mmCIF file of N, CA and C in Angstrom:
data_model
loop_
_atom_site.group_PDB
_atom_site.id
_atom_site.type_symbol
_atom_site.label_atom_id
_atom_site.label_comp_id
_atom_site.label_asym_id
_atom_site.label_seq_id
_atom_site.Cartn_x
_atom_site.Cartn_y
_atom_site.Cartn_z
ATOM 1 N N VAL A 16 -106.288 208.804 158.288
ATOM 2 C CA VAL A 16 -106.122 208.799 159.724
ATOM 3 C C VAL A 16 -106.931 209.896 160.398
ATOM 4 N N ASP A 17 -107.028 211.086 159.649
ATOM 5 C CA ASP A 17 -107.783 212.156 160.269
ATOM 6 C C ASP A 17 -109.295 211.791 160.524
ATOM 7 N N ARG A 18 -109.821 211.025 159.658
ATOM 8 C CA ARG A 18 -111.223 210.586 159.866
ATOM 9 C C ARG A 18 -111.397 209.686 161.113
ATOM 10 N N LEU A 19 -110.339 208.810 161.329
ATOM 11 C CA LEU A 19 -110.392 207.949 162.550
ATOM 12 C C LEU A 19 -110.322 208.818 163.819
ATOM 13 N N ILE A 20 -109.654 209.957 163.710
ATOM 14 C CA ILE A 20 -109.523 210.841 164.892
ATOM 15 C C ILE A 20 -110.701 211.738 165.077
ATOM 16 N N THR A 21 -111.104 212.432 164.032
ATOM 17 C CA THR A 21 -112.124 213.486 164.183
ATOM 18 C C THR A 21 -113.532 212.951 164.046
ATOM 19 N N GLU A 22 -113.827 212.130 163.136
ATOM 20 C CA GLU A 22 -115.191 211.690 162.936
ATOM 21 C C GLU A 22 -115.554 210.416 163.735
ATOM 22 N N LEU A 23 -114.738 209.401 163.632
ATOM 23 C CA LEU A 23 -115.034 208.155 164.363
ATOM 24 C C LEU A 23 -114.610 208.170 165.819
ATOM 25 N N LYS A 24 -113.661 209.097 166.140
ATOM 26 C CA LYS A 24 -113.109 209.233 167.482
ATOM 27 C C LYS A 24 -112.796 207.875 168.109
ATOM 28 N N LEU A 25 -112.016 207.092 167.333
ATOM 29 C CA LEU A 25 -111.613 205.766 167.759
ATOM 30 C C LEU A 25 -110.440 205.848 168.753
ATOM 31 N N PRO A 26 -110.512 204.995 169.810
ATOM 32 C CA PRO A 26 -109.354 204.894 170.688
ATOM 33 C C PRO A 26 -108.185 204.267 169.906
ATOM 34 N N PRO A 27 -107.000 204.489 170.368
ATOM 35 C CA PRO A 27 -105.818 203.982 169.590
ATOM 36 C C PRO A 27 -105.825 202.494 169.221
ATOM 37 N N VAL A 28 -106.290 201.626 170.104
ATOM 38 C CA VAL A 28 -106.316 200.185 169.805
ATOM 39 C C VAL A 28 -107.294 199.916 168.642
ATOM 40 N N ASP A 29 -108.485 200.577 168.719
ATOM 41 C CA ASP A 29 -109.463 200.379 167.630
ATOM 42 C C ASP A 29 -108.964 200.947 166.317
ATOM 43 N N ALA A 30 -108.290 202.093 166.392
ATOM 44 C CA ALA A 30 -107.786 202.737 165.146
ATOM 45 C C ALA A 30 -106.730 201.796 164.559
ATOM 46 N N TYR A 31 -105.884 201.190 165.370
ATOM 47 C CA TYR A 31 -104.889 200.242 164.867
ATOM 48 C C TYR A 31 -105.584 199.074 164.119
ATOM 49 N N HIS A 32 -106.605 198.510 164.751
ATOM 50 C CA HIS A 32 -107.354 197.393 164.094
ATOM 51 C C HIS A 32 -108.034 197.823 162.793
ATOM 52 N N LYS A 33 -108.565 198.988 162.782
ATOM 53 C CA LYS A 33 -109.166 199.522 161.554
ATOM 54 C C LYS A 33 -108.147 199.684 160.433
ATOM 55 N N LEU A 34 -107.008 200.260 160.770
ATOM 56 C CA LEU A 34 -105.954 200.450 159.773
ATOM 57 C C LEU A 34 -105.437 199.040 159.306
ATOM 58 N N ARG A 35 -105.212 198.162 160.216
ATOM 59 C CA ARG A 35 -104.732 196.782 159.884
ATOM 60 C C ARG A 35 -105.768 196.124 158.953
ATOM 61 N N HIS A 36 -107.046 196.264 159.237
ATOM 62 C CA HIS A 36 -108.096 195.652 158.440
ATOM 63 C C HIS A 36 -108.098 196.219 157.036
ATOM 64 N N THR A 37 -107.929 197.550 156.939
ATOM 65 C CA THR A 37 -107.923 198.201 155.639
ATOM 66 C C THR A 37 -106.726 197.784 154.787
ATOM 67 N N ILE A 38 -105.567 197.616 155.388
ATOM 68 C CA ILE A 38 -104.408 197.126 154.670
ATOM 69 C C ILE A 38 -104.664 195.712 154.207
ATOM 70 N N ASP A 39 -105.214 194.859 155.030
ATOM 71 C CA ASP A 39 -105.480 193.503 154.657
ATOM 72 C C ASP A 39 -106.514 193.412 153.498
ATOM 73 N N GLU A 40 -107.510 194.307 153.556
ATOM 74 C CA GLU A 40 -108.493 194.371 152.443
ATOM 75 C C GLU A 40 -107.875 194.775 151.151
ATOM 76 N N VAL A 41 -106.998 195.746 151.187
ATOM 77 C CA VAL A 41 -106.319 196.207 150.000
ATOM 78 C C VAL A 41 -105.433 195.089 149.431
ATOM 79 N N ASN A 42 -104.710 194.441 150.311
ATOM 80 C CA ASN A 42 -103.896 193.285 149.844
ATOM 81 C C ASN A 42 -104.723 192.216 149.236
ATOM 82 N N ALA A 43 -105.889 191.915 149.811
ATOM 83 C CA ALA A 43 -106.771 190.885 149.245
ATOM 84 C C ALA A 43 -107.251 191.293 147.857
ATOM 85 N N ALA A 44 -107.604 192.550 147.705
ATOM 86 C CA ALA A 44 -108.111 193.045 146.381
ATOM 87 C C ALA A 44 -106.950 192.996 145.365
ATOM 88 N N LEU A 45 -105.739 193.341 145.768
ATOM 89 C CA LEU A 45 -104.612 193.308 144.856
ATOM 90 C C LEU A 45 -104.290 191.859 144.471
ATOM 91 N N ALA A 46 -104.382 190.962 145.463
ATOM 92 C CA ALA A 46 -104.099 189.551 145.137
ATOM 93 C C ALA A 46 -105.108 188.986 144.184
ATOM 94 N N ALA A 47 -106.373 189.359 144.393
ATOM 95 C CA ALA A 47 -107.478 188.891 143.489
ATOM 96 C C ALA A 47 -107.209 189.369 142.082
ATOM 97 N N ALA A 48 -106.740 190.601 141.949
ATOM 98 C CA ALA A 48 -106.511 191.206 140.635
ATOM 99 C C ALA A 48 -105.250 190.636 139.948
ATOM 100 N N HIS A 49 -104.358 190.109 140.736
ATOM 101 C CA HIS A 49 -103.070 189.559 140.212
ATOM 102 C C HIS A 49 -102.950 188.009 140.358
ATOM 103 N N GLY A 50 -104.073 187.343 140.340
ATOM 104 C CA GLY A 50 -104.063 185.895 140.347
ATOM 105 C C GLY A 50 -103.678 185.274 141.704
ATOM 106 N N GLY A 51 -103.814 186.004 142.749
ATOM 107 C CA GLY A 51 -103.634 185.500 144.106
ATOM 108 C C GLY A 51 -102.200 185.582 144.681
ATOM 109 N N ASP A 52 -101.255 186.037 143.874
ATOM 110 C CA ASP A 52 -99.887 186.096 144.374
ATOM 111 C C ASP A 52 -99.358 187.540 144.296
ATOM 112 N N LEU A 53 -99.106 188.118 145.438
ATOM 113 C CA LEU A 53 -98.574 189.488 145.471
ATOM 114 C C LEU A 53 -97.047 189.498 145.484
ATOM 115 N N GLY A 54 -96.438 188.388 145.868
ATOM 116 C CA GLY A 54 -94.977 188.289 145.933
ATOM 117 C C GLY A 54 -94.430 189.403 146.802
ATOM 118 N N ASP A 55 -93.476 190.147 146.297
ATOM 119 C CA ASP A 55 -92.844 191.237 146.993
ATOM 120 C C ASP A 55 -93.695 192.539 147.047
ATOM 121 N N HIS A 56 -94.882 192.463 146.442
ATOM 122 C CA HIS A 56 -95.694 193.671 146.307
ATOM 123 C C HIS A 56 -96.765 193.820 147.380
ATOM 124 N N GLU A 57 -96.701 192.953 148.361
ATOM 125 C CA GLU A 57 -97.650 193.019 149.480
ATOM 126 C C GLU A 57 -97.430 194.291 150.231
ATOM 127 N N LEU A 58 -98.514 195.019 150.514
ATOM 128 C CA LEU A 58 -98.464 196.223 151.316
ATOM 129 C C LEU A 58 -98.288 195.858 152.820
ATOM 130 N N CYS A 59 -97.251 196.436 153.408
ATOM 131 C CA CYS A 59 -96.971 196.099 154.799
ATOM 132 C C CYS A 59 -96.228 197.270 155.400
ATOM 133 N N PRO A 60 -96.767 197.862 156.497
ATOM 134 C CA PRO A 60 -96.093 198.993 157.102
ATOM 135 C C PRO A 60 -94.663 198.682 157.485
ATOM 136 N N VAL A 61 -94.351 197.473 157.938
ATOM 137 C CA VAL A 61 -93.036 197.087 158.341
ATOM 138 C C VAL A 61 -92.058 197.124 157.154
ATOM 139 N N LYS A 62 -92.552 196.826 155.957
ATOM 140 C CA LYS A 62 -91.684 196.928 154.762
ATOM 141 C C LYS A 62 -91.472 198.339 154.320
ATOM 142 N N GLY A 63 -92.217 199.310 154.854
ATOM 143 C CA GLY A 63 -92.028 200.697 154.539
ATOM 144 C C GLY A 63 -92.795 201.130 153.303
ATOM 145 N N ASN A 64 -93.727 200.299 152.823
ATOM 146 C CA ASN A 64 -94.440 200.675 151.599
ATOM 147 C C ASN A 64 -95.899 201.121 151.884
ATOM 148 N N VAL A 65 -96.138 201.509 153.129
ATOM 149 C CA VAL A 65 -97.428 202.100 153.533
ATOM 150 C C VAL A 65 -97.173 203.398 154.244
ATOM 151 N N THR A 66 -97.859 204.423 153.816
ATOM 152 C CA THR A 66 -97.755 205.754 154.438
ATOM 153 C C THR A 66 -99.096 206.121 155.091
ATOM 154 N N PHE A 67 -99.061 206.532 156.324
ATOM 155 C CA PHE A 67 -100.244 206.950 157.032
ATOM 156 C C PHE A 67 -100.264 208.493 156.962
ATOM 157 N N SER A 68 -101.450 208.986 156.697
ATOM 158 C CA SER A 68 -101.518 210.469 156.590
ATOM 159 C C SER A 68 -102.815 211.001 157.120
ATOM 160 N N ALA A 69 -102.811 212.301 157.421
ATOM 161 C CA ALA A 69 -103.993 213.040 157.857
ATOM 162 C C ALA A 69 -103.955 214.373 157.068
ATOM 163 N N ALA A 70 -104.705 214.441 155.965
ATOM 164 C CA ALA A 70 -104.678 215.629 155.161
ATOM 165 C C ALA A 70 -105.227 216.810 155.921
ATOM 166 N N ALA A 71 -106.205 216.616 156.779
ATOM 167 C CA ALA A 71 -106.802 217.693 157.550
ATOM 168 C C ALA A 71 -105.776 218.326 158.522
ATOM 169 N N PHE A 72 -104.831 217.531 158.956
ATOM 170 C CA PHE A 72 -103.809 218.038 159.914
ATOM 171 C C PHE A 72 -102.466 218.306 159.262
ATOM 172 N N GLY A 73 -102.341 217.918 157.982
ATOM 173 C CA GLY A 73 -101.100 218.192 157.240
ATOM 174 C C GLY A 73 -99.923 217.388 157.561
ATOM 175 N N TRP A 74 -100.095 216.136 157.946
ATOM 176 C CA TRP A 74 -98.965 215.274 158.223
ATOM 177 C C TRP A 74 -99.067 213.878 157.641
ATOM 178 N N SER A 75 -97.995 213.232 157.472
ATOM 179 C CA SER A 75 -97.916 211.850 157.024
ATOM 180 C C SER A 75 -96.630 211.228 157.580
ATOM 181 N N PHE A 76 -96.659 209.889 157.642
ATOM 182 C CA PHE A 76 -95.456 209.179 158.154
ATOM 183 C C PHE A 76 -95.510 207.702 157.732
ATOM 184 N N THR A 77 -94.292 207.121 157.643
ATOM 185 C CA THR A 77 -94.156 205.676 157.545
ATOM 186 C C THR A 77 -93.737 205.239 158.940
ATOM 187 N N LEU A 78 -93.677 203.931 159.198
ATOM 188 C CA LEU A 78 -93.206 203.487 160.443
ATOM 189 C C LEU A 78 -91.765 203.885 160.681
ATOM 190 N N GLU A 79 -90.967 203.794 159.623
ATOM 191 C CA GLU A 79 -89.574 204.211 159.773
ATOM 192 C C GLU A 79 -89.384 205.673 160.116
ATOM 193 N N SER A 80 -90.158 206.558 159.393
ATOM 194 C CA SER A 80 -90.023 207.991 159.705
ATOM 195 C C SER A 80 -90.535 208.287 161.091
ATOM 196 N N PHE A 81 -91.581 207.584 161.545
ATOM 197 C CA PHE A 81 -92.141 207.832 162.881
ATOM 198 C C PHE A 81 -91.108 207.417 163.952
ATOM 199 N N ALA A 82 -90.395 206.318 163.698
ATOM 200 C CA ALA A 82 -89.403 205.842 164.676
ATOM 201 C C ALA A 82 -88.239 206.808 164.812
ATOM 202 N N GLU A 83 -87.939 207.525 163.742
ATOM 203 C CA GLU A 83 -86.819 208.505 163.817
ATOM 204 C C GLU A 83 -87.167 209.651 164.723
#
């Protein structure tokens, strides 16, 4: 996330789309490696199995922790 903020300087909507695209690409790669079926192992922020982080700023969050 820190790269989206500091280097790419993306507005929030574009950063969202970039993150969504990255998650979709990872899921596609995992599906290809596992015969096309991820089952319950699909990465999805809503399921709480994706953490967003910014090492340069020293923070990370899931959607659930952000909502709290």
